[in-house]
Amino acid sequence: MPGRNALFVPGPTNTPDRILRAMHRAMEDHRSSSFPALTRPILADLRRVFKTQDGQCFVFPATGTGMWETALVNTLSPGDRVLASRCGQFGHLFIDCAQRLGLRVDVQDEDWGSGANADRIEEALRADTAHEIKGVLVVHNETATGVTSDIAAVRRAIDAAGHPALLYVDTVSGLVSLPFEMDAWGVDAAITGSQKGFMLPAGLGLLGMSRKALDRRATARCARVFFDLGDMIAANASGYFPYTPSVPLLYGLRESLDIIFEEGLDAIHARHHRLAEGCRAAVRGWGLSLCAKEPRWASDTVSAVMVPPGIDGAAVIDVAYRRYGLALGAGLGKMAGQLFRIGHLGDLNELMLLGALAGVELAMRDVGIAVALGSGVAAAQEAFRATAAPLPPRGAPASPDAPPPPTRAAHERVAVAR
Amino acid sequence: MPGRNALFVPGPTNTPDRILRAMHRAMEDHRSSSFPALTRPILADLRRVFKTQDGQCFVFPATGTGMWETALVNTLSPGDRVLASRCGQFGHLFIDCAQRLGLRVDVQDEDWGSGANADRIEEALRADTAHEIKGVLVVHNETATGVTSDIAAVRRAIDAAGHPALLYVDTVSGLVSLPFEMDAWGVDAAITGSQKGFMLPAGLGLLGMSRKALDRRATARCARVFFDLGDMIAANASGYFPYTPSVPLLYGLRESLDIIFEEGLDAIHARHHRLAEGCRAAVRGWGLSLCAKEPRWASDTVSAVMVPPGIDGAAVIDVAYRRYGLALGAGLGKMAGQLFRIGHLGDLNELMLLGALAGVELAMRDVGIAVALGSGVAAAQEAFRATAAPLPPRGAPASPDAPPPPTRAAHERVAVAR
Amino acid sequence: MPGRNALFVPGPTNTPDRILRAMHRAMEDHRSSSFPALTRPILADLRRVFKTQDGQCFVFPATGTGMWETALVNTLSPGDRVLASRCGQFGHLFIDCAQRLGLRVDVQDEDWGSGANADRIEEALRADTAHEIKGVLVVHNETATGVTSDIAAVRRAIDAAGHPALLYVDTVSGLVSLPFEMDAWGVDAAITGSQKGFMLPAGLGLLGMSRKALDRRATARCARVFFDLGDMIAANASGYFPYTPSVPLLYGLRESLDIIFEEGLDAIHARHHRLAEGCRAAVRGWGLSLCAKEPRWASDTVSAVMVPPGIDGAAVIDVAYRRYGLALGAGLGKMAGQLFRIGHLGDLNELMLLGALAGVELAMRDVGIAVALGSGVAAAQEAFRATAAPLPPRGAPASPDAPPPPTRAAHERVAVAR
Amino acid sequence: MPGRNALFVPGPTNTPDRILRAMHRAMEDHRSSSFPALTRPILADLRRVFKTQDGQCFVFPATGTGMWETALVNTLSPGDRVLASRCGQFGHLFIDCAQRLGLRVDVQDEDWGSGANADRIEEALRADTAHEIKGVLVVHNETATGVTSDIAAVRRAIDAAGHPALLYVDTVSGLVSLPFEMDAWGVDAAITGSQKGFMLPAGLGLLGMSRKALDRRATARCARVFFDLGDMIAANASGYFPYTPSVPLLYGLRESLDIIFEEGLDAIHARHHRLAEGCRAAVRGWGLSLCAKEPRWASDTVSAVMVPPGIDGAAVIDVAYRRYGLALGAGLGKMAGQLFRIGHLGDLNELMLLGALAGVELAMRDVGIAVALGSGVAAAQEAFRATAAPLPPRGAPASPDAPPPPTRAAHERVAVAR
């Protein structure tokens, strides 16, 4: 199909050309004396992204799924009890992971479309006077339902109960794109992967661990080799890795961090919120509703759109992909067929999203959903106009130090030749 | 600015990733015994694109401007008389090139917004009973006004006048994207560059010359060295070039030709027409008009949109670029300020164009043009729906030989994991 | 440092430009209906490389280390007994992996510089009349000592003992580069990674499992989530993966497989043997010896060169890297300081190796090893000349269908211009 | 052929990966308001490379051949007389270019293997009391014979004769790699291309013009359009180009300039001299001689090696390319068959050159030249050892600000894992 495909699944996200360039690189010796000059600043900078002073960040040649396992096996022992909130498919899978590792999981089911219920968590922890519960498992941003949970509230609940359980947070589709405060929220294990907010291909599992969590390694008896943090800590100390790292992904991560710091985490969050507001305006423009049951739950990285009764959400996705080159996310687990998902995270801007919304409209009409063409696009455009940053007047220098811009006359004179 | 910029100038066009990959290549010896295996098929395949059996195609390390000069200096002598139609800025510059080479140019000015007037050309040639006029210069697709001239009609005019003048056609923004028939239309010099329909970066001048035109080399006395076709013909005969060629651009051209033949020239023309129809529907939806004065002149590769009185077209372009990352073309020469241009050629699809149209709407509103947001997008969407190709049912194999597609159950099962 | 670095560690190996190009790719939806068209042929073609009809091949977003764990946890239970031959550092680490997973390992230590002792293995298995031993662990090519073990002999030993133990083979630095016959040798688990013979960056663990081994999943009680083959088998069945795969590495693997089949596995093995013979001739030319104690053990992918007494092998490596941009492998474990290693595997030819050998000579002289400059290079050159393939006469067509090559006259005529 | 080809023609040279990466780039609007931020620093930095304060540098989408023409047509009129020294094939072609433009050329033939004769030039200029001679044409580095002329001496000759002729210097294979002083040597037109010292693909013609030369535009009557400096000067003034520039090559040139300034022009010259000394030592080691007749003429960027009587130099090149993947330069014009050329310029280091010299030895033996294998390599190695820079002790920080390097213990500990 000619032209560029429109990738609007909630990950993998678009990898900026800068990162693709940085990854196009001859192999090199990962034991060389110059290699730590690459590795060490990456590991240090990750702590700025996770927002942790005291914790330690890790990079594994794996995926986010592997980091669930890493967080658990390095801190717990078979038979240990944990409490988990289940608000969607990824929470479900996190729990499944824990169970397969031999942990006992107290599951708190919430309506899909809601976030973790801090009150219920507090209640359960208060009831656990013996402090049998070793950890609380929460998904920060439930990719399957487009719901963001309030992690700070979960931390307040744990503290209110005076409970020593560790707080394990899956922030795979949250970190970078959404505000995340590892230290301030008292997160003990923050789990993510490279293919969402970091805008990299999949292939790196990224993990932030608090000191408290790392101390549990001494007593945790879950079997672990590849995901053992001890080997990683020992090798990282001198700037190396215990296994051959993916050299391209490390250079890509270096570039990703540079891009993130150039835009700034606050600006990135604001941009995601603004784009999400445009997307939500479009959904209202179509007369449809989100899976997220209340505005406070609506995620700034992915919108799950409920389809009308009698329509198969999977059909929207199929037509969008095959006819318009637009990749959308499917309904998962018990939401299969009831919704489609628009990912709006990573390296994204207004016009990309408007093109995708136009494509969603076409696909919805093709499968029989009676939306007015252009209705969602117009609503999103209005939202973007209402929140646009002021634009310096034409011809103003880009910065006080910049040379004066070319005059219009000069510009148009050269513009006449080919 | 985050996300991908939207490049909607009428050239350079978007270079497909496949071509960028093909160009990322270590240097090699362009005198090696294996080099002709690259060169010869390229030169042969170019003739399929120019649609010529008898003519010869050339590749210069230069641009389209250089091909104007090459076509003229290899066939004419200082003081020779040529007839030229001027319908826009690029016709103007083609004439300027001829004049600076010492040729005498009979200029036929047309309203900007119209194409070459075959009747007037026939008239002028009939009047030239002494056959002093050695060539007729026409621009196939006037990039500055969004007007496509009827080259077949110009050929009929020359033949009707029984005149031996050579036909020189600038098809820089036409070839590949628009139907072009070098032999069938009797084009003696077909001039283009790499950065439009070929979807490559600028840096190659491409030229098709008829046998009749090549025979003029013997008598043409314009000074020429770099652009002398004799050196090129001699070197090409064995698969080499007289100067060091740009190795990446040759590999890029190889990939470009592969992409063109895979989609097929007819399909490419149909796609460009369909996208252009969508764009024109949007312009009507906005209540604005094209520079092209009649539908028959409207180009399928670029639309020049007249702005309302009191508005500076350059302001639309400025806001579109700085605020939305959308690059549009400016009004050139005497159209400066009166219009902006949307290029819709090359590696392009519906959603890309819809995103750009949404951006044009935003920029127009920002500078005070009272268009309804979404109005052009909706009109283009309607146009696209009306002309969409049928879609095979979901799950049908892509081809009779293809394996059965995965079942929905299988797909959705795996879709639940991360 | 200007110019290209010389990467002569035994992995990661040089990634060919073709593969780097293939990996430079926009992200795409790994759940799309077109994705299996990429995945399925890869999985099928891997079986051609592992040489298995009945077995199944797996691709994990991990490394070779992870495949050790995958092979073991999917087939064994904590407390199970296995027999392992330890001939070098990687055998040592494979054993360590097994022990950390709770397996009991009967270790057979061999001199470092020798391979696995099939007779001793047979003896141990014969003694295990209760068939308590569930598996035999062997390293095909011990990267740390430059020793290739005879896996066929190990299989014969197991069969001679009439023992049902599974055969687990680490062929990380063997597969592709060295002959490997999964079915013919009765290998039950063949373990490798992407960064050696496959010439890819690290980041993929590749695993071949026999039917017999896969059947053990039903009873194996080692905890497993990320490395569980059940999820992988279920997802692969429809052409998908249970976790987000690394899209660039999959495209890279596709290109790698194409390159491998184009050259042919037999030709690749012959090339590696020829290059290794050149390297070994150089070592003899220097008057030094290999770590491999007998010619039959000498690996065709890596040569471990013993340094004279009083010299620190690490100093050779340090000078080679910092002064000449030449990356060599270090002595590991108990061989630390006693040797340096020259990797000669992957995308390699004679001149690359000769340049590296010249650099080794310079580095050795710089640290006080009294080799004659050029002595090893000359010996390798002699070896290469003695085994060079015949060269068709100049100007002969490359193949019967190829066009005649350019004549010398034509070539030299064009060669005079710039 | 597996592995990397060895490119040792005297241009195109190896393009560093950094530059290839920089060139892998989506197209953009070359009329945008942000484009001058790319263009202007490039044009300014080129003056640092040409070493001119007063002159102006130009970048054309063309090659070095086109810059010959540009320099001449912008300063001279048909029938003008120029003086030219012919020491090899490229001097011959420069003269041919001038003649085809209608200039009258007084040719001073020198033995091929010698450089321009400043005494004869002075003599000829003194004899031209009417100052009819408008320019002196010299090739700085005659790529065909491996001879570097003394441009400062030519300038002294012109000044000694008190003659106002302009000095036109072809430094295609000289600039960047060899010392070049446009202002200090009074060069009026300095001509080069992108594919030699700048390490880029071919496709850019680069030209430095003195004020005095630019003033001649007013009176120069040679026809010119594409190569007219007036359009370029007007467009460059605001940071644009009169024709669509090659966006990738501009980004490549930006990276090239960065690389050049990082290493430093003096360091680049010293490196080229050191590598050339190694190459010349090898030639002596083989018992062969250079085309350059005296050491003072021997070029630091290319060595032309005379083959023994009865041997066809072209056969060496053919075998080297087809059997060993080594590209060498041919004898050109009247030297055809008598020599082969080793380019040693651009992004090059010792080990790359040593590998190539080993390949030359193999190819020479294959065609019957009785050189001792390793003899040239050993001689070059000795030369390199004799001139090697001191190496800081192992473990010393790379710079005063750098963090301490990892300790050996740490390094070796991690080195044991895979």
PDB file of C-alpha atoms in Angstrom, chain D residues 216-379:
ATOM      1  CA  ARG D 216      35.039  38.658 -13.218  1.00  0.00           C
ATOM      2  CA  ARG D 217      31.415  37.553 -13.488  1.00  0.00           C
ATOM      3  CA  ALA D 218      30.549  41.011 -14.712  1.00  0.00           C
ATOM      4  CA  THR D 219      32.640  40.632 -17.858  1.00  0.00           C
ATOM      5  CA  ALA D 220      32.703  36.860 -18.377  1.00  0.00           C
ATOM      6  CA  ARG D 221      30.645  36.045 -21.469  1.00  0.00           C
ATOM      7  CA  CYS D 222      30.671  32.238 -21.448  1.00  0.00           C
ATOM      8  CA  ALA D 223      27.050  31.055 -21.560  1.00  0.00           C
ATOM      9  CA  ARG D 224      25.905  29.702 -18.221  1.00  0.00           C
ATOM     10  CA  VAL D 225      22.650  28.811 -16.564  1.00  0.00           C
ATOM     11  CA  PHE D 226      22.848  25.827 -14.217  1.00  0.00           C
ATOM     12  CA  PHE D 227      26.412  26.746 -13.257  1.00  0.00           C
ATOM     13  CA  ASP D 228      25.805  30.492 -13.041  1.00  0.00           C
ATOM     14  CA  LEU D 229      27.111  31.775  -9.749  1.00  0.00           C
ATOM     15  CA  GLY D 230      24.775  34.763  -9.795  1.00  0.00           C
ATOM     16  CA  ASP D 231      21.709  32.672  -9.016  1.00  0.00           C
ATOM     17  CA  MET D 232      23.619  30.801  -6.355  1.00  0.00           C
ATOM     18  CA  ILE D 233      24.917  33.965  -4.695  1.00  0.00           C
ATOM     19  CA  ALA D 234      21.458  35.517  -4.650  1.00  0.00           C
ATOM     20  CA  ALA D 235      19.810  32.444  -3.164  1.00  0.00           C
ATOM     21  CA  ASN D 236      22.582  31.623  -0.714  1.00  0.00           C
ATOM     22  CA  ALA D 237      22.378  35.133   0.702  1.00  0.00           C
ATOM     23  CA  SER D 238      19.209  34.142   2.533  1.00  0.00           C
ATOM     24  CA  GLY D 239      20.202  30.556   3.134  1.00  0.00           C
ATOM     25  CA  TYR D 240      18.470  28.940   0.160  1.00  0.00           C
ATOM     26  CA  PHE D 241      19.449  27.378  -3.159  1.00  0.00           C
ATOM     27  CA  PRO D 242      18.239  28.194  -6.649  1.00  0.00           C
ATOM     28  CA  TYR D 243      17.477  24.543  -7.380  1.00  0.00           C
ATOM     29  CA  THR D 244      16.170  21.813  -5.127  1.00  0.00           C
ATOM     30  CA  PRO D 245      19.204  20.720  -3.132  1.00  0.00           C
ATOM     31  CA  SER D 246      19.947  17.149  -2.170  1.00  0.00           C
ATOM     32  CA  VAL D 247      18.704  17.172   1.388  1.00  0.00           C
ATOM     33  CA  PRO D 248      20.557  13.976   2.380  1.00  0.00           C
ATOM     34  CA  LEU D 249      23.857  15.249   1.023  1.00  0.00           C
ATOM     35  CA  LEU D 250      23.480  18.523   2.893  1.00  0.00           C
ATOM     36  CA  TYR D 251      22.951  16.675   6.157  1.00  0.00           C
ATOM     37  CA  GLY D 252      25.853  14.455   5.187  1.00  0.00           C
ATOM     38  CA  LEU D 253      28.030  17.474   4.550  1.00  0.00           C
ATOM     39  CA  ARG D 254      27.043  18.882   7.940  1.00  0.00           C
ATOM     40  CA  GLU D 255      28.196  15.640   9.576  1.00  0.00           C
ATOM     41  CA  SER D 256      31.322  15.536   7.438  1.00  0.00           C
ATOM     42  CA  LEU D 257      32.310  19.010   8.584  1.00  0.00           C
ATOM     43  CA  ASP D 258      31.697  18.025  12.185  1.00  0.00           C
ATOM     44  CA  ILE D 259      33.916  14.969  11.788  1.00  0.00           C
ATOM     45  CA  ILE D 260      36.621  17.028  10.107  1.00  0.00           C
ATOM     46  CA  PHE D 261      36.670  19.655  12.825  1.00  0.00           C
ATOM     47  CA  GLU D 262      36.599  17.025  15.572  1.00  0.00           C
ATOM     48  CA  GLU D 263      39.719  15.341  14.255  1.00  0.00           C
ATOM     49  CA  GLY D 264      41.206  18.655  13.117  1.00  0.00           C
ATOM     50  CA  LEU D 265      42.621  19.481   9.701  1.00  0.00           C
ATOM     51  CA  ASP D 266      46.222  19.255  10.923  1.00  0.00           C
ATOM     52  CA  ALA D 267      45.609  15.846  12.468  1.00  0.00           C
ATOM     53  CA  ILE D 268      43.927  14.686   9.278  1.00  0.00           C
ATOM     54  CA  HIS D 269      46.918  15.756   7.210  1.00  0.00           C
ATOM     55  CA  ALA D 270      49.308  14.043   9.613  1.00  0.00           C
ATOM     56  CA  ARG D 271      47.271  10.844   9.503  1.00  0.00           C
ATOM     57  CA  HIS D 272      47.225  10.824   5.729  1.00  0.00           C
ATOM     58  CA  HIS D 273      50.973  11.375   5.646  1.00  0.00           C
ATOM     59  CA  ARG D 274      51.582   8.566   8.101  1.00  0.00           C
ATOM     60  CA  LEU D 275      49.391   6.114   6.191  1.00  0.00           C
ATOM     61  CA  ALA D 276      51.015   7.146   2.911  1.00  0.00           C
ATOM     62  CA  GLU D 277      54.461   6.573   4.396  1.00  0.00           C
ATOM     63  CA  GLY D 278      53.354   3.079   5.341  1.00  0.00           C
ATOM     64  CA  CYS D 279      52.114   2.448   1.836  1.00  0.00           C
ATOM     65  CA  ARG D 280      55.327   3.723   0.301  1.00  0.00           C
ATOM     66  CA  ALA D 281      57.342   1.525   2.661  1.00  0.00           C
ATOM     67  CA  ALA D 282      55.330  -1.427   1.399  1.00  0.00           C
ATOM     68  CA  VAL D 283      56.067  -0.543  -2.208  1.00  0.00           C
ATOM     69  CA  ARG D 284      59.776  -0.431  -1.389  1.00  0.00           C
ATOM     70  CA  GLY D 285      59.372  -3.711   0.472  1.00  0.00           C
ATOM     71  CA  TRP D 286      58.012  -5.247  -2.700  1.00  0.00           C
ATOM     72  CA  GLY D 287      60.949  -3.934  -4.702  1.00  0.00           C
ATOM     73  CA  LEU D 288      58.653  -1.863  -6.894  1.00  0.00           C
ATOM     74  CA  SER D 289      58.607   1.842  -7.624  1.00  0.00           C
ATOM     75  CA  LEU D 290      56.067   4.623  -7.682  1.00  0.00           C
ATOM     76  CA  CYS D 291      54.983   6.534 -10.740  1.00  0.00           C
ATOM     77  CA  ALA D 292      55.968   9.664  -8.798  1.00  0.00           C
ATOM     78  CA  LYS D 293      59.500  10.326 -10.002  1.00  0.00           C
ATOM     79  CA  GLU D 294      60.831  11.974  -6.854  1.00  0.00           C
ATOM     80  CA  PRO D 295      59.844  11.679  -3.203  1.00  0.00           C
ATOM     81  CA  ARG D 296      58.812  15.345  -3.158  1.00  0.00           C
ATOM     82  CA  TRP D 297      56.068  14.596  -5.686  1.00  0.00           C
ATOM     83  CA  ALA D 298      54.663  11.537  -3.926  1.00  0.00           C
ATOM     84  CA  SER D 299      51.048  12.110  -2.962  1.00  0.00           C
ATOM     85  CA  ASP D 300      49.732  11.386   0.505  1.00  0.00           C
ATOM     86  CA  THR D 301      46.311  10.394  -0.844  1.00  0.00           C
ATOM     87  CA  VAL D 302      47.127   7.963  -3.629  1.00  0.00           C
ATOM     88  CA  SER D 303      50.113   5.827  -4.608  1.00  0.00           C
ATOM     89  CA  ALA D 304      50.512   4.766  -8.226  1.00  0.00           C
ATOM     90  CA  VAL D 305      52.623   1.598  -8.297  1.00  0.00           C
ATOM     91  CA  MET D 306      54.488   0.668 -11.496  1.00  0.00           C
ATOM     92  CA  VAL D 307      54.170  -2.994 -12.420  1.00  0.00           C
ATOM     93  CA  PRO D 308      57.172  -4.912 -13.773  1.00  0.00           C
ATOM     94  CA  PRO D 309      57.612  -5.159 -17.545  1.00  0.00           C
ATOM     95  CA  GLY D 310      55.487  -7.837 -19.117  1.00  0.00           C
ATOM     96  CA  ILE D 311      52.749  -7.517 -16.521  1.00  0.00           C
ATOM     97  CA  ASP D 312      49.446  -5.837 -17.204  1.00  0.00           C
ATOM     98  CA  GLY D 313      48.524  -3.573 -14.307  1.00  0.00           C
ATOM     99  CA  ALA D 314      44.881  -4.078 -15.169  1.00  0.00           C
ATOM    100  CA  ALA D 315      45.240  -7.790 -14.403  1.00  0.00           C
ATOM    101  CA  VAL D 316      46.286  -6.989 -10.829  1.00  0.00           C
ATOM    102  CA  ILE D 317      43.200  -4.852 -10.423  1.00  0.00           C
ATOM    103  CA  ASP D 318      40.939  -7.467 -11.932  1.00  0.00           C
ATOM    104  CA  VAL D 319      42.149 -10.286  -9.688  1.00  0.00           C
ATOM    105  CA  ALA D 320      42.167  -8.064  -6.614  1.00  0.00           C
ATOM    106  CA  TYR D 321      38.535  -7.132  -7.198  1.00  0.00           C
ATOM    107  CA  ARG D 322      37.055 -10.433  -8.227  1.00  0.00           C
ATOM    108  CA  ARG D 323      39.014 -12.725  -5.933  1.00  0.00           C
ATOM    109  CA  TYR D 324      39.608 -10.590  -2.859  1.00  0.00           C
ATOM    110  CA  GLY D 325      36.948  -7.892  -2.995  1.00  0.00           C
ATOM    111  CA  LEU D 326      39.683  -5.240  -3.168  1.00  0.00           C
ATOM    112  CA  ALA D 327      39.025  -2.242  -5.411  1.00  0.00           C
ATOM    113  CA  LEU D 328      42.177  -0.568  -6.750  1.00  0.00           C
ATOM    114  CA  GLY D 329      42.559   2.225  -9.305  1.00  0.00           C
ATOM    115  CA  ALA D 330      43.655   1.598 -12.888  1.00  0.00           C
ATOM    116  CA  GLY D 331      46.328   3.262 -14.947  1.00  0.00           C
ATOM    117  CA  LEU D 332      44.665   5.979 -16.997  1.00  0.00           C
ATOM    118  CA  GLY D 333      45.393   7.476 -20.395  1.00  0.00           C
ATOM    119  CA  LYS D 334      48.971   6.871 -21.387  1.00  0.00           C
ATOM    120  CA  MET D 335      49.684   5.008 -18.144  1.00  0.00           C
ATOM    121  CA  ALA D 336      47.019   2.386 -18.872  1.00  0.00           C
ATOM    122  CA  GLY D 337      48.341  -1.058 -17.982  1.00  0.00           C
ATOM    123  CA  GLN D 338      51.610   0.242 -16.571  1.00  0.00           C
ATOM    124  CA  LEU D 339      50.497   0.775 -13.017  1.00  0.00           C
ATOM    125  CA  PHE D 340      47.816   0.256 -10.446  1.00  0.00           C
ATOM    126  CA  ARG D 341      46.789   2.786  -7.850  1.00  0.00           C
ATOM    127  CA  ILE D 342      46.142   2.439  -4.139  1.00  0.00           C
ATOM    128  CA  GLY D 343      43.948   5.184  -2.755  1.00  0.00           C
ATOM    129  CA  HIS D 344      44.693   5.936   0.898  1.00  0.00           C
ATOM    130  CA  LEU D 345      42.517   8.857   1.747  1.00  0.00           C
ATOM    131  CA  GLY D 346      39.438   9.643   3.751  1.00  0.00           C
ATOM    132  CA  ASP D 347      38.112   7.569   6.605  1.00  0.00           C
ATOM    133  CA  LEU D 348      41.028   5.178   6.923  1.00  0.00           C
ATOM    134  CA  ASN D 349      43.299   3.637   9.527  1.00  0.00           C
ATOM    135  CA  GLU D 350      46.323   1.351   9.742  1.00  0.00           C
ATOM    136  CA  LEU D 351      44.593  -2.011   9.897  1.00  0.00           C
ATOM    137  CA  MET D 352      42.366  -1.248   6.927  1.00  0.00           C
ATOM    138  CA  LEU D 353      45.429  -0.312   4.882  1.00  0.00           C
ATOM    139  CA  LEU D 354      47.413  -3.348   6.080  1.00  0.00           C
ATOM    140  CA  GLY D 355      44.569  -5.640   5.015  1.00  0.00           C
ATOM    141  CA  ALA D 356      44.546  -3.981   1.604  1.00  0.00           C
ATOM    142  CA  LEU D 357      48.324  -4.261   1.229  1.00  0.00           C
ATOM    143  CA  ALA D 358      48.031  -7.964   2.057  1.00  0.00           C
ATOM    144  CA  GLY D 359      45.427  -8.214  -0.669  1.00  0.00           C
ATOM    145  CA  VAL D 360      47.644  -6.390  -3.164  1.00  0.00           C
ATOM    146  CA  GLU D 361      50.383  -8.914  -2.423  1.00  0.00           C
ATOM    147  CA  LEU D 362      48.044 -11.813  -3.075  1.00  0.00           C
ATOM    148  CA  ALA D 363      46.783 -10.303  -6.322  1.00  0.00           C
ATOM    149  CA  MET D 364      50.300  -9.519  -7.511  1.00  0.00           C
ATOM    150  CA  ARG D 365      51.397 -13.088  -6.871  1.00  0.00           C
ATOM    151  CA  ASP D 366      48.311 -14.390  -8.641  1.00  0.00           C
ATOM    152  CA  VAL D 367      49.254 -12.550 -11.826  1.00  0.00           C
ATOM    153  CA  GLY D 368      52.897 -13.547 -11.643  1.00  0.00           C
ATOM    154  CA  ILE D 369      54.669 -10.694  -9.889  1.00  0.00           C
ATOM    155  CA  ALA D 370      57.356 -12.253  -7.707  1.00  0.00           C
ATOM    156  CA  VAL D 371      56.826 -10.400  -4.443  1.00  0.00           C
ATOM    157  CA  ALA D 372      57.364 -12.113  -1.118  1.00  0.00           C
ATOM    158  CA  LEU D 373      54.069 -12.496   0.698  1.00  0.00           C
ATOM    159  CA  GLY D 374      54.051 -10.318   3.798  1.00  0.00           C
ATOM    160  CA  SER D 375      56.997  -8.225   2.670  1.00  0.00           C
ATOM    161  CA  GLY D 376      55.035  -5.067   2.066  1.00  0.00           C
ATOM    162  CA  VAL D 377      52.838  -5.584   5.085  1.00  0.00           C
ATOM    163  CA  ALA D 378      55.865  -5.958   7.340  1.00  0.00           C
ATOM    164  CA  ALA D 379      57.481  -2.822   5.935  1.00  0.00           C
TER     165      ALA D 379
END
